[in-house]
Amino acid sequence: MLKELEENSKELNIESYGISLTTLEEVFLKIGTDNPEDESKSPVKLNGTTMNGHANKIEEGGNFYNYSDTLTLLKGIQLYLNQFVALMQKKASTAAAVAGLVWFLIYSPYSFIQQRYDSISLTTKILLSFMSNTGMALGFNVIMRYEGTQEGMQWHNIFKPVSIDDTFHLGHVIIMLIVDAIIYLLIALYVEKIFPGDYGVAEKWNFPFSSKFWFKVPEYVGVRDVNSNDVNHLNPNYEHEPKNKAAGIQIYNLRKTFDNNRVAVEGLNLNMYEDQITVLLGHNGAGKTTTMSMVTGMIQPTSGTAIINGKDIRRDMNAIRSSIGFCPQHNILFEDLTVREHITFYSLLKGLHKDDVEREVEKYVKLLKLENKIDVQASGLSGGMKRKLSVGIALCANSKIVLFDEPSSGVDPGARRDLWDLLQTEKGGRTILLSTHFMLEADVLGDRIAIMSNGVLKAVGSPYFLKKQFGVGYHLVCVKKDASCDSMAVTELLRKYIPDVKKESEIGTELSYLLDDKNLLVFQKMLKELEENSEELNIESYGISLTTLEEVFLKIGTDNPEDESKSPVKLNGTTMNGHANKIEESGNFYNYSDTLTLLKGIQLYLNQFVALMQKKVLNSWRNLVLLIIQIIIPISFVSITIIIVRSWGGNKDLPKLQLTLDTYKPTRTSVQFDPSAWVDSIENKIFENYREQFKSYSKDLQSLEVIHGDMIEHYLNKSKEFLARVNNRYLFGATIENSSITVWFNNQPYHTSPISLSLVHNAMLRTICGENCSIKVSNKPLPYRAESRMMMLQAGNNLGFQLAFNIGFAMAFVASFFVISYIKERVTKAKHLQFVSGVSSVTYWSSAFIWDYFLFLIISLLITITIGAFQEKGFSTFEQLIRVYFLLIMFGFAVLPFLYIAAFIFKSPASGFTKMSIIFIFLGVAMYTVVFSMRFEGFNLRDVADTLTWIFLTVPHFSLSNAFSNINLINVFKEVCDQQCNLLGICDKEKQCAFNARCCNLNYFAWEEPGILRNLIYFLIVGICAFCVLFLIEFRVFEVLYYYIRMIYRAIFGIICPKLIKRPPNFGETQDDDDDVKAEKEKINNMMSSDYQNYNLVMKNVSKYYGDFLAVNQLCIGIGSGECFGLLGMNGARQNFVIQNVDW
């Protein structure tokens, strides 16, 4: 038949054929499922091996899981993903690294039990499911087994085991995942309460067991019953409190000490009143921000408290926060939310009714003058607009208590005035606390001003009270026309009216006097005479002003008030007759530049290199935790991987399995026998010996029942009563009759037939030779063939593959750590500042690479030592370990410059670390696994795998995993070839090669696979190319090329089709320039090249476009030596661009 089929295959259009005996799997699928008819519907036929060399094709079933309910799978995955609510780290980069390590650790138990799954007890599997990753893996294992039955995982069988041999089901996993989610959430909430981080009030570790937590019992600690108003009366620098105002914020003995025993706030007592703006002044580090943070509940006070609208911040913070609006020192906005969405979001959080939200949005958008930006995302706003939005967020929803920490910082004068008007308008019905460094802002807005120094309140009162209390009177400033002005004559004129007048200073052309305010009545006559005699006295102008708030602050708000009098520059306020005061050089500054020696040439580069290396060392030392994590992650991955693979037993022959009643518990065994009919017969003795085998077991584990009727009817009746119990419990049986014994067994478990037969055989043996005789039955699998052993060694459950996968996975995190510091330096402009200070790109990146590579050498050495410590085959000798170390350090050479390029892409260090880790895992480890799987003969995709290998070798992590895999393959081939030598005596290399092609190429450094030479060459090429791209980016080659390509494009299409070229707006249109601007531009444009030597900086017709937006239009500036050139402008005037453009 087969011969005729072969001869007629072309006519019948038959490509290939195969024949095989019915497999045990097909038998199981036919009789071991609930519905045998489903077997014929299976789209996949497992027909054994083919006869003529062609592999059978697997038909497409449409889905990866052909039988399981998709909704069931999605719900399981959703429960799994819910576990990730518990990632709690201060730094996102650290959290991502810890998450990767924890993910691996909670998955590793499944790797331990994977090879012995069937021998693990139900209790152990359920307990292991407590770890979400292991539980998910166990769940998918159950799903895959259900796929094998062609029934699939459905809602109705979630709580049903796949077979009698495995009582574990998906319901166990789902229940444990729900329990995990609840426990993880409770842990997260608990840890957040006791470790709130830098911002938040920490609870005691036992707070869930306190009555305060359950019953909200009032609790007072660390505060004396002192009224701040009473305390303030004792200090003459404190103005009396207003009598007719309600205090919105009352601070009592507030104190904050940090871990280094530094006192930030010391015994602060202060009241702030409704309908008023209280301004908090103080130098940097005076305790202003710390005070605000304690009042808002962002940090916990060491002692003392604050009462806000009658509620204590120690126990009612949640209630207080609903009425607080806070504008922090730095903008905290969602970059992807618009202005409208920000105000809406915070209004809803504060409890505003949803019907009033839109009206609130319109109100504050109008007040903040952001109508044109209402639907613009925060990332598209200027710094001043972001500040306005932060103020609006604090005020929205009618917050009764509003705190502003330097609200006008970074805002232009026009916008600052608008903010002042807004705050004055909105202070009604609110208690506003504001901190600032801008004295005019404090003077304009402050109803009461509190001045702090070193955490202590120095003075508090209205601006007039402070000026009166600490001021020195009035300042009279006279500007001399020339050096012929007689200052003594001016002094004599003033003494006619004020005998004790004091000359404050005489600096350059400026003459300053202090006038006591008690002589205020004579000021008019004195100034009139000074005006009339100004020509004789050679006075160009004069001005008089009251003591400023800035002078008060400098007097009482500094660490050393005496320093105020030594200042060589006096800030004397505004003039009265319209002339600006001139600030002259005092001559008191020392010019240190004459005593400094600046290095040049090679010495300069060496000096810069040493400084950069010191910076890298200090940065690594002060981020020691990150370095430790970099070391722990790969060592942990390697150690756990080797331990897991060892637990699998490698490629050893499978052990024998002892088959006894202990194999299945509990069971019920039925025996059909009538003892009264066979008294004193051999059948009766056999029955007694059969029953004797169950006496050592309790009835709960193994029970025996004797029936007298038909066995088939017995089982049918039991099945009608409870089919599941019959399938799970009734496994063995026997019918003992005259001269015949029939053995019964349940065909669902694997080993019931030999065990049931063994029970009868042992009963017969003991009947013949006594109780001491027994037959022990065991199942001993056949040893692996050489071909099978080689396939196992190349498969994914061997040490080589596991090391390749897990080292690649670990190095994705290890390598990504190096990008963090460079993203941070670029984002914070620290790198820009280093370049402005004279550091070249070559010096910067060479020092970075040398230090990073040094760290990488240490990490690689520790990984190699860890691998060597386990002394596994192929990774034990010095030569083998040196090969591994060389592979790792070449990987480092390739991946570090790759990361330096990536540092230009990301906007934040945390996102850069996370995204680079994901990229390395996906393009490296995941693609390596895909390519590795494609090489299996059953897929027939080896050519595709080879092509993908050549492509992805450019990814360092893929190349690393591939190299470890190739080293493992050579180790495997060597082991098999050595076995051929030992068993078959074929030890000559040529004969081994002829006998087994895999013995032909065992050179680790061969170019062809499985050699690793091409991996090493790729590492070298990728590293060099990455450095080239890095310096092309640094030297802005790509930007220049883009500029010229764009210019050529515009020139060509401007001739061919002028309508396609859109002329940038406003370029060159500067007709409204001021006369001084025109003169400066004409001077710069007419400047000869030799004239440039007279200027330190010349900018000639500098323009900048952002798309079609003209940001800078033909800017011309010439700055000479010794000049201080000031750039002023509203927000968006592009002053920053001009400064940043200088070092282009």
Short mmCIF file of N, CA and C in Angstrom, two decimals, residues 840-850:
data_model
loop_
_atom_site.label_atom_id
_atom_site.label_comp_id
_atom_site.label_asym_id
_atom_site.label_seq_id
_atom_site.Cartn_x
_atom_site.Cartn_y
_atom_site.Cartn_z
N SER A 840 36.42 70.37 27.47
CA SER A 840 36.10 69.94 26.11
C SER A 840 35.31 68.64 26.14
N SER A 841 34.65 68.34 25.04
CA SER A 841 33.88 67.10 24.94
C SER A 841 34.75 65.89 25.12
N VAL A 842 35.95 65.92 24.55
CA VAL A 842 36.86 64.78 24.64
C VAL A 842 37.26 64.54 26.09
N THR A 843 37.61 65.61 26.81
CA THR A 843 38.01 65.45 28.22
C THR A 843 36.84 64.95 29.06
N TYR A 844 35.67 65.51 28.82
CA TYR A 844 34.49 65.14 29.61
C TYR A 844 34.16 63.66 29.44
N TRP A 845 34.07 63.21 28.20
CA TRP A 845 33.62 61.83 27.96
C TRP A 845 34.74 60.82 28.19
N SER A 846 35.99 61.21 27.98
CA SER A 846 37.07 60.27 28.26
C SER A 846 37.19 59.98 29.74
N SER A 847 37.06 61.03 30.57
CA SER A 847 37.10 60.82 32.02
C SER A 847 35.90 59.99 32.47
N ALA A 848 34.73 60.26 31.87
CA ALA A 848 33.53 59.50 32.21
C ALA A 848 33.71 58.02 31.86
N PHE A 849 34.24 57.76 30.67
CA PHE A 849 34.39 56.37 30.23
C PHE A 849 35.41 55.63 31.09
N ILE A 850 36.51 56.28 31.41
CA ILE A 850 37.55 55.61 32.21
C ILE A 850 37.00 55.21 33.58
#
